[in-house]
PDB file of C-alpha atoms in Angstrom:
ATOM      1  CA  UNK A   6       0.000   0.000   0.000  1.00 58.00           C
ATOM      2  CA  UNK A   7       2.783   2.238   1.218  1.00 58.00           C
ATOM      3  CA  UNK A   8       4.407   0.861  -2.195  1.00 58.00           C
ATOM      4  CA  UNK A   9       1.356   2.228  -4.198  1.00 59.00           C
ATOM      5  CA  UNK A  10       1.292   5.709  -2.568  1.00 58.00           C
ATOM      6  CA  UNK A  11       4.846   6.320  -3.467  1.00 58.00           C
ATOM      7  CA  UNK A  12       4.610   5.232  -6.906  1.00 60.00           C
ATOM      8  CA  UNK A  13       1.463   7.771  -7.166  1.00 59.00           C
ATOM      9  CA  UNK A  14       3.254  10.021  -5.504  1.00 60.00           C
ATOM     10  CA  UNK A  15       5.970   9.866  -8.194  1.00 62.00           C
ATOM     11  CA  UNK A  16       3.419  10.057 -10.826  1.00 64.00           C
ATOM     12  CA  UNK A  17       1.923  12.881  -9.563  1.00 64.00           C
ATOM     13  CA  UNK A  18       5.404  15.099  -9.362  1.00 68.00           C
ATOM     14  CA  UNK A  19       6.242  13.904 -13.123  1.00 73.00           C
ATOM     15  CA  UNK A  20       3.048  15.013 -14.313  1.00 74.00           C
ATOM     16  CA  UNK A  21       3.563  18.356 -12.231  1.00 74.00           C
ATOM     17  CA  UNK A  22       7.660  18.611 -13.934  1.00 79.00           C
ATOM     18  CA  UNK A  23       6.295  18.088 -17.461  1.00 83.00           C
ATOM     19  CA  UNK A  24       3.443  20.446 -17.502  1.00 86.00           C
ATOM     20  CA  UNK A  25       5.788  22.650 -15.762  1.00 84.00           C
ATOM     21  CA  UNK A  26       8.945  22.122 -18.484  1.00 83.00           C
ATOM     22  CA  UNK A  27       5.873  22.724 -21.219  1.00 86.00           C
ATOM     23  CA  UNK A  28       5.008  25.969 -20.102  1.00 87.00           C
ATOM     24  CA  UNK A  29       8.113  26.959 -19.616  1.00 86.00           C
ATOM     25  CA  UNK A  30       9.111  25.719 -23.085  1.00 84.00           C
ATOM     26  CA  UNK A  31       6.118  27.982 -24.544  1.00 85.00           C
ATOM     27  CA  UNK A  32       6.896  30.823 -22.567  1.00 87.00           C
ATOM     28  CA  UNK A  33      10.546  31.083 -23.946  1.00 84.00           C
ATOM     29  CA  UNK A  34      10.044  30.492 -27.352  1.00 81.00           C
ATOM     30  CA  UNK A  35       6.826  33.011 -27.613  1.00 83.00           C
ATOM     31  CA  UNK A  36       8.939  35.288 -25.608  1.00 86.00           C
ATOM     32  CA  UNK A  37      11.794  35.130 -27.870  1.00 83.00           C
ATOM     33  CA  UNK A  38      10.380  35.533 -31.082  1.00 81.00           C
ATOM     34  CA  UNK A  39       8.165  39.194 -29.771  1.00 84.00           C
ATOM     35  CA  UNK A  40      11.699  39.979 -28.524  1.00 86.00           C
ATOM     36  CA  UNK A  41      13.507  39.381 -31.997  1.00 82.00           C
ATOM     37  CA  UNK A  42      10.647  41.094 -33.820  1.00 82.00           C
ATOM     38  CA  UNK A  43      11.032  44.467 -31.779  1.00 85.00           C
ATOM     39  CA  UNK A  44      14.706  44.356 -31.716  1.00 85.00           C
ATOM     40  CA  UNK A  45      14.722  43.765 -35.544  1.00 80.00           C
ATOM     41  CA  UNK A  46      11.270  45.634 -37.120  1.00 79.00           C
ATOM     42  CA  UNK A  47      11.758  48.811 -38.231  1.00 78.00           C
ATOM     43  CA  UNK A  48       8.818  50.261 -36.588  1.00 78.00           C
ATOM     44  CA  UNK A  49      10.637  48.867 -33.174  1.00 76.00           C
ATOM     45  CA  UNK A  50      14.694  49.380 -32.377  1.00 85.00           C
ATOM     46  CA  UNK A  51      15.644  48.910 -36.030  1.00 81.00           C
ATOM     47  CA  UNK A  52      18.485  46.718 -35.309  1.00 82.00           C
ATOM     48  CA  UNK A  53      19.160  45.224 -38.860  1.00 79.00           C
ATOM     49  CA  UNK A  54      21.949  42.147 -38.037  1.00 81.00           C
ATOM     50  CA  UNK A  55      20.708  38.715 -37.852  1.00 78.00           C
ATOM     51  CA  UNK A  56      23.405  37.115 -38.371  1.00 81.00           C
ATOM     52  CA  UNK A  57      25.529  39.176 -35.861  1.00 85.00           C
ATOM     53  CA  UNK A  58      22.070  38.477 -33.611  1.00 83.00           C
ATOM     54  CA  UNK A  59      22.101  34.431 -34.191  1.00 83.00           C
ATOM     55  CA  UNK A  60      25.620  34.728 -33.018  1.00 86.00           C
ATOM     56  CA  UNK A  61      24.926  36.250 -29.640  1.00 86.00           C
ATOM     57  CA  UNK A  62      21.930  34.183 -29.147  1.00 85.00           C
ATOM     58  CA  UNK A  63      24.766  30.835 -29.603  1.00 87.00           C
ATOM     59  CA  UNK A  64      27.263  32.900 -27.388  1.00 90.00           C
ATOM     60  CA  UNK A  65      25.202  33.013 -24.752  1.00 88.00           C
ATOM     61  CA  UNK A  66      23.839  29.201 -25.215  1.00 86.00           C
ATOM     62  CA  UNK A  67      27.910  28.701 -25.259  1.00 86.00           C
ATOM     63  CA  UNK A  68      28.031  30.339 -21.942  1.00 89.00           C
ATOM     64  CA  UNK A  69      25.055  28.575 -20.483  1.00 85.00           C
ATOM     65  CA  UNK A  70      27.093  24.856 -21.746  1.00 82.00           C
ATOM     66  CA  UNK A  71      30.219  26.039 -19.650  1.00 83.00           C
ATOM     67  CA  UNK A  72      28.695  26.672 -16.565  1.00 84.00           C
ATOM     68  CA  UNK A  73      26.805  23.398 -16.566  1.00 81.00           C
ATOM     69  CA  UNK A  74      29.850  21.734 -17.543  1.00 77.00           C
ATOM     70  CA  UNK A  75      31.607  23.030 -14.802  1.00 79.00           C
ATOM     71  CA  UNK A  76      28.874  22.947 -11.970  1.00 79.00           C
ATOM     72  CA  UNK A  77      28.520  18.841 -12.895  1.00 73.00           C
ATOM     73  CA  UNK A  78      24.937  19.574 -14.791  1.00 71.00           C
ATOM     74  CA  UNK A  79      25.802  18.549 -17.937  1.00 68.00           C
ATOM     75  CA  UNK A  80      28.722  16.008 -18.851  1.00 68.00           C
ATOM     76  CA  UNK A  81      29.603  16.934 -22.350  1.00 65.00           C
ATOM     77  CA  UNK A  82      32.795  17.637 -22.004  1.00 64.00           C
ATOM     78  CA  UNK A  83      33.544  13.761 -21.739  1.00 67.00           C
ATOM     79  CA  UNK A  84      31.458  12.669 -24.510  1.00 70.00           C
ATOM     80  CA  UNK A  85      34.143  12.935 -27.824  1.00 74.00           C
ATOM     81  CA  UNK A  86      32.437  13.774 -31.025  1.00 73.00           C
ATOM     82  CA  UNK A  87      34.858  14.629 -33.837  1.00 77.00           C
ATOM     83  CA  UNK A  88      35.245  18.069 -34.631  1.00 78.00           C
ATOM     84  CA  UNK A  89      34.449  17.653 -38.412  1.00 80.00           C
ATOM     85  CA  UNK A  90      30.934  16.285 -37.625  1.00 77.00           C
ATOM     86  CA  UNK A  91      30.369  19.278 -35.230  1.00 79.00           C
ATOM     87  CA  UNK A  92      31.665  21.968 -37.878  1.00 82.00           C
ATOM     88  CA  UNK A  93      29.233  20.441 -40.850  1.00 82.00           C
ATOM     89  CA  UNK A  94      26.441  20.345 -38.166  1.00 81.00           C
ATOM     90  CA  UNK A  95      27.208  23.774 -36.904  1.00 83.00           C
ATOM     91  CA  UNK A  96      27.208  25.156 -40.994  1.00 84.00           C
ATOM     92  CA  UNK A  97      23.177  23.467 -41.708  1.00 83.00           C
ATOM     93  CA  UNK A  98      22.513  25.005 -38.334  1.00 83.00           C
ATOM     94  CA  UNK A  99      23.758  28.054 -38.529  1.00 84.00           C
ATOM     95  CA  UNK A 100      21.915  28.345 -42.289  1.00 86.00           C
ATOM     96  CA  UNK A 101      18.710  27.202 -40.309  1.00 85.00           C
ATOM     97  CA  UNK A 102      18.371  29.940 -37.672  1.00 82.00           C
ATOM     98  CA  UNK A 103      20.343  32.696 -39.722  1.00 83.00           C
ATOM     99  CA  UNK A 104      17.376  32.044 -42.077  1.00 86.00           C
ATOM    100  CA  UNK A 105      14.594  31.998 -39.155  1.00 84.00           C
ATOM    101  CA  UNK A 106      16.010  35.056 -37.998  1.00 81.00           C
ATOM    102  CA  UNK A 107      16.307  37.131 -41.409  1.00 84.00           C
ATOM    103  CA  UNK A 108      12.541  35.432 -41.965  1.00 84.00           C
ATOM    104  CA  UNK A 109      11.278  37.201 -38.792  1.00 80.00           C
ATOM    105  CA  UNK A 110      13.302  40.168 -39.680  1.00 80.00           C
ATOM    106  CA  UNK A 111      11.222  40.751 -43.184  1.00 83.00           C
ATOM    107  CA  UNK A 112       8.315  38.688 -42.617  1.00 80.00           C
ATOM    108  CA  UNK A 113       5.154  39.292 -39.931  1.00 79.00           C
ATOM    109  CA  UNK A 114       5.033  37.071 -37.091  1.00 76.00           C
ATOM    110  CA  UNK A 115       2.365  35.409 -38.675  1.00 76.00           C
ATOM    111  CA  UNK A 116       3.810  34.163 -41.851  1.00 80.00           C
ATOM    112  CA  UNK A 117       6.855  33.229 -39.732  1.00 80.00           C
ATOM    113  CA  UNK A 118       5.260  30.936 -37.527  1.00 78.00           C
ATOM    114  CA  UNK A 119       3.278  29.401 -40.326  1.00 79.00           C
ATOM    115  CA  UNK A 120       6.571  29.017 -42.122  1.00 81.00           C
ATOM    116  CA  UNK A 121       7.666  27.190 -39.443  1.00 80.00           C
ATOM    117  CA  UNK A 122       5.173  24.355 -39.556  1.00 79.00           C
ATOM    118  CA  UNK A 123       5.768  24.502 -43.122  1.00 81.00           C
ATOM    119  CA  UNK A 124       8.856  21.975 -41.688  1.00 82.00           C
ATOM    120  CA  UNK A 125       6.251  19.362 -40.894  1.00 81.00           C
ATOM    121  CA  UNK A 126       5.442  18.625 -44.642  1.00 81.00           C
ATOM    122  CA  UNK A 127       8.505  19.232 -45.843  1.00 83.00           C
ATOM    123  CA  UNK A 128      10.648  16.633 -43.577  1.00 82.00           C
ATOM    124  CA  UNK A 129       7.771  14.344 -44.654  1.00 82.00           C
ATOM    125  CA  UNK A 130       8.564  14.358 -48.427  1.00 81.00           C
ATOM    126  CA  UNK A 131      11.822  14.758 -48.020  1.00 80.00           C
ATOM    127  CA  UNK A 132      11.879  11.159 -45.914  1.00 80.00           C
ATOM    128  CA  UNK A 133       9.791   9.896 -48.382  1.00 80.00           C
ATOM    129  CA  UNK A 134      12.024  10.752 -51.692  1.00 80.00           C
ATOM    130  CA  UNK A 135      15.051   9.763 -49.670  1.00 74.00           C
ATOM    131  CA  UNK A 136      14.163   6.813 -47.640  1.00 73.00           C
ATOM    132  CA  UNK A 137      10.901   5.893 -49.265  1.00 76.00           C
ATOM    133  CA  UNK A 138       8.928   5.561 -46.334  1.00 78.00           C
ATOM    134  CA  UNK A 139       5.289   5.913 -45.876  1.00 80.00           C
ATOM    135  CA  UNK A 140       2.760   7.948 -43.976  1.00 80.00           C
ATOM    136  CA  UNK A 141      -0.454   6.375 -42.018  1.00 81.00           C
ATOM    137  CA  UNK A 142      -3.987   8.536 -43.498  1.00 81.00           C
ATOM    138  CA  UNK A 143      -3.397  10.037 -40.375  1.00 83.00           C
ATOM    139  CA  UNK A 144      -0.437  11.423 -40.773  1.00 80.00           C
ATOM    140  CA  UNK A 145      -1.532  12.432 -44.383  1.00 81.00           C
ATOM    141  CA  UNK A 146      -4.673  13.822 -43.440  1.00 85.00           C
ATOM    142  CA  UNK A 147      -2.737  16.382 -40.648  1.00 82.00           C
ATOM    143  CA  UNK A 148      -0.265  17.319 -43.274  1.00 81.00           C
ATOM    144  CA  UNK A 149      -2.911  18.744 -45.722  1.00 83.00           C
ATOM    145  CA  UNK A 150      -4.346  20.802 -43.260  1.00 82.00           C
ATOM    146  CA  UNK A 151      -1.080  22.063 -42.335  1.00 77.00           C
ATOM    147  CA  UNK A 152      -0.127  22.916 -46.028  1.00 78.00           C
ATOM    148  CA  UNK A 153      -3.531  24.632 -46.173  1.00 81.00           C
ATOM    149  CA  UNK A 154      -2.990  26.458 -43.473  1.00 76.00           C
ATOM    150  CA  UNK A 155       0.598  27.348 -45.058  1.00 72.00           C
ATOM    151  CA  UNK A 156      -1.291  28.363 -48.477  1.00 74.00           C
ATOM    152  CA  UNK A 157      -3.853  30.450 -46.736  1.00 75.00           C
ATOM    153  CA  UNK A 158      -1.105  32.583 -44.746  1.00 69.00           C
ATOM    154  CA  UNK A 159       0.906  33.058 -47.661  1.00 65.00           C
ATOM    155  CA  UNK A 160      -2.143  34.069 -49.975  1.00 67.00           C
ATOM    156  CA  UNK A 161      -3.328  36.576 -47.465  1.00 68.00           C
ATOM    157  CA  UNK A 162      -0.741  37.879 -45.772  1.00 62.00           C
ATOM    158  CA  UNK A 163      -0.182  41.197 -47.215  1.00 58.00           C
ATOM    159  CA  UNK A 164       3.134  41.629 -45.300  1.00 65.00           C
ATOM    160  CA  UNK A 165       5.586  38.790 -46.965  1.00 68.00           C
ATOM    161  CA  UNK A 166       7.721  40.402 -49.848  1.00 79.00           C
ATOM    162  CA  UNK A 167      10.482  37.864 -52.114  1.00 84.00           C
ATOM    163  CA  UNK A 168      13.257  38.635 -49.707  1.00 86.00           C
ATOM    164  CA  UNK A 169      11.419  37.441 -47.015  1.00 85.00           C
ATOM    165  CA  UNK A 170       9.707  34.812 -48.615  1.00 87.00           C
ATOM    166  CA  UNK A 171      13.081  33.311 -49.945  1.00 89.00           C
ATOM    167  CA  UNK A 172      15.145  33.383 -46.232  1.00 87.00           C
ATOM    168  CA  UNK A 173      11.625  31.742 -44.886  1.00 87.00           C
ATOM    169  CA  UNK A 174      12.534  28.868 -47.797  1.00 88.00           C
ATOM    170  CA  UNK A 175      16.088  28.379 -46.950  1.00 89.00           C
ATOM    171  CA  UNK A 176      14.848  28.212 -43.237  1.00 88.00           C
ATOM    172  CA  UNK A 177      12.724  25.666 -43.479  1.00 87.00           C
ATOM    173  CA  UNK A 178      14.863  23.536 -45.961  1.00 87.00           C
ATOM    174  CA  UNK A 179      18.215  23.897 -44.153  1.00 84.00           C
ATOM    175  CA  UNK A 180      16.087  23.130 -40.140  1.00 83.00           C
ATOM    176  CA  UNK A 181      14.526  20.261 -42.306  1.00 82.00           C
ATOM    177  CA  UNK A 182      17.682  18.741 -43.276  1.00 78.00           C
ATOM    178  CA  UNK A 183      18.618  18.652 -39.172  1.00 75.00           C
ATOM    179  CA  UNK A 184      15.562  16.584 -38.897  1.00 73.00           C
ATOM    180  CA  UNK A 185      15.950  13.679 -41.069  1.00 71.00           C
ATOM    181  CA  UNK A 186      18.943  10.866 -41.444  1.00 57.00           C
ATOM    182  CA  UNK A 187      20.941  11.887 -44.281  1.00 50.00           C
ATOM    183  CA  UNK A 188      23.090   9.163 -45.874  1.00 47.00           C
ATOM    184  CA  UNK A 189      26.757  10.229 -44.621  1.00 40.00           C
ATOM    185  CA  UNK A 190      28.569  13.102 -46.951  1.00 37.00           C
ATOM    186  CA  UNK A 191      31.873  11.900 -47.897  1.00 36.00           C
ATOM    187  CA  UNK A 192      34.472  14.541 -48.036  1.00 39.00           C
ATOM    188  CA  UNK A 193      38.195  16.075 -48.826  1.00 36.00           C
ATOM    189  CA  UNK A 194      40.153  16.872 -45.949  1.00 36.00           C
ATOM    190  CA  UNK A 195      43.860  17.182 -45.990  1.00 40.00           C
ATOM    191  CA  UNK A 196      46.129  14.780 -47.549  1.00 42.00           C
ATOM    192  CA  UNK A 197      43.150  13.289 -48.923  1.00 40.00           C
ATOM    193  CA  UNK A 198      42.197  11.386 -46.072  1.00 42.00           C
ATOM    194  CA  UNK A 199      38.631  10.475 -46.221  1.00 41.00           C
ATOM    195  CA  UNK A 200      35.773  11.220 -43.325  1.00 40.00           C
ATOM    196  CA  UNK A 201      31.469  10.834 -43.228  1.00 43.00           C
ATOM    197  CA  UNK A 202      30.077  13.844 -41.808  1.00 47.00           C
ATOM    198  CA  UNK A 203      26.474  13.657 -41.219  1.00 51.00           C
ATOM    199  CA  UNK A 204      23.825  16.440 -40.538  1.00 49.00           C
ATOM    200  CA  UNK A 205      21.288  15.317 -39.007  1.00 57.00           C
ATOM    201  CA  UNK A 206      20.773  15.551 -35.256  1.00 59.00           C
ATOM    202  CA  UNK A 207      18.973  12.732 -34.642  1.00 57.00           C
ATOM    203  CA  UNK A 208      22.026  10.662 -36.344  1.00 65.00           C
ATOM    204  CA  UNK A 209      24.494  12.687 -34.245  1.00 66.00           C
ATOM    205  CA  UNK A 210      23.055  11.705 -31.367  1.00 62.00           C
ATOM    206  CA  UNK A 211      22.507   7.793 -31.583  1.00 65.00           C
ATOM    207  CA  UNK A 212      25.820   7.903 -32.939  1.00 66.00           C
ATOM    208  CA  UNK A 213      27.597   9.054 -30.502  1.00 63.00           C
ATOM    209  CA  UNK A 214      24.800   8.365 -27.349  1.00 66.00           C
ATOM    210  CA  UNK A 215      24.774  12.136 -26.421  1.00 68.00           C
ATOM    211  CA  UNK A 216      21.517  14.137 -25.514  1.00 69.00           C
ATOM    212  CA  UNK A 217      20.436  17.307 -27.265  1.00 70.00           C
ATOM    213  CA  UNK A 218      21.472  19.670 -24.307  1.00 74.00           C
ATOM    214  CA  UNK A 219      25.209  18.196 -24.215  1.00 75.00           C
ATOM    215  CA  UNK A 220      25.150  18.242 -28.462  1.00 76.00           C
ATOM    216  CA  UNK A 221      24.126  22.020 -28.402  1.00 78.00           C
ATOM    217  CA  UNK A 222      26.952  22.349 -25.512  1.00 79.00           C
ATOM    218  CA  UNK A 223      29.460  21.062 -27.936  1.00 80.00           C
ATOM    219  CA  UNK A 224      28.369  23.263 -31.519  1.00 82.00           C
ATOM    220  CA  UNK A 225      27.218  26.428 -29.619  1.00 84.00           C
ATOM    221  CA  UNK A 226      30.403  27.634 -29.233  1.00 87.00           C
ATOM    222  CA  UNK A 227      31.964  27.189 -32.662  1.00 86.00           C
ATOM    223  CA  UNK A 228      28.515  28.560 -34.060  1.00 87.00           C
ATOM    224  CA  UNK A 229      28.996  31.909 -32.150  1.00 88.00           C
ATOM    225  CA  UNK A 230      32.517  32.107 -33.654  1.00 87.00           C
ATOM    226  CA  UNK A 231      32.068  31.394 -36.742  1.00 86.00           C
ATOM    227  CA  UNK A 232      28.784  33.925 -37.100  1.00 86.00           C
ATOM    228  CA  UNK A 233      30.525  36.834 -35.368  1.00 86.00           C
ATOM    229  CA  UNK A 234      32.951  36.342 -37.477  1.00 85.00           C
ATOM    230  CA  UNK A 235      30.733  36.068 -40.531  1.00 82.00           C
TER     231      UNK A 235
END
């Protein structure tokens, strides 16, 4: 009995943690995107970098990977990945959120977040023309109304221009590609010795058994370089 209260018990907090890490998840990413959009409109501060932006934002998440590494939260710093892998990742990923960025720069909110479940679709043909696999009528049938939706938004809202319309594209192709399992890229390093670099995080991460949090701990830092520099 004391056995069943416990376990209920433990239920219970889980339930409380997840709706709590939900929220919190919402609250961030709503938060962030209003924040973006005033720093970057014109009718708000008019600040007109988002690459420069994207590489603060990956700065600060380089920071944030540091700190847990050296307060024993996180435990990347013993998980080896090669750096290749990490600087192939970092270039799709950087091209993702540069993209999301200059997207929310020149787009309205709207058409940004509907470009952003444009992903949904695309990730789904892509897997299909790549791997060939197949969709339940479920899965179909919540995938037209998403590209619906998608058509709507882009038919009526008066505020997308080409610019914006074409960084919304590379967005959602480049943050697709993280998505699926790409067959490795073979490529020329020096001396011609040969290495498979793969994009995808999902791969990354059964690869080499390392979690999202310690994975974005490991590219954060050379993404912040590499865009400030940029």
């Amino acid at each position: 009995m004391e056995a069943q209260k416990q376990k209920e018990s433990k239920s219970s907090s889980s339930s409380v943690s997840d709706v709590g890490a939900w929220g919190m998840n919402i609250v961030s990413s709503v938060g962030i995107i209003m924040a973006n959009k005033q720093l970057m409109s014109p009718s708000g501060l008019g600040f007109g970098f988002a690459t420069t932006l994207t590489g603060f934002h990956f700065a600060v998440t380089a920071l944030v990977g540091l700190v847990s590494n050296a307060t024993g939260y996180s435990n990347s710093a013993s998980i080896h990945v090669p750096f290749w892998e990490l600087f192939w990742f970092s270039i799709v990923a950087n091209t993702s959120i540069s993209g999301m960025n200059f997207s929310l720069m020149l787009n309205s909110v709207g058409f940004y977040q509907i470009s952003k479940l444009s992903m949904i679709p695309v990730v789904c043909v892509m897997e299909w023309i790549l791997h060939g696999k197949k969709y339940s009528k479920e899965v179909k049938m919540a995938v037209v109304v998403v590209v619906v939706g998608v058509g709507v938004c882009t038919v009526t809202d008066v505020k997308v221009n080409a610019k914006g319309f074409i960084c919304a594209c590379v967005a959602v192709f480049s943050t697709s590609l993280q998505q699926i399992d790409m067959k490795p890229l073979v490529v020329r390093i020096h001396h011609c010795h040969r290495m498979t670099s793969n994009t995808s995080i999902g791969s990354l991460q059964k690869k080499y058994s390392v979690g999202s949090f310690e994975l974005l701990s490991k590219t954060a830092p050379i993404q912040a370089v590499s865009l400030l520099v940029f």
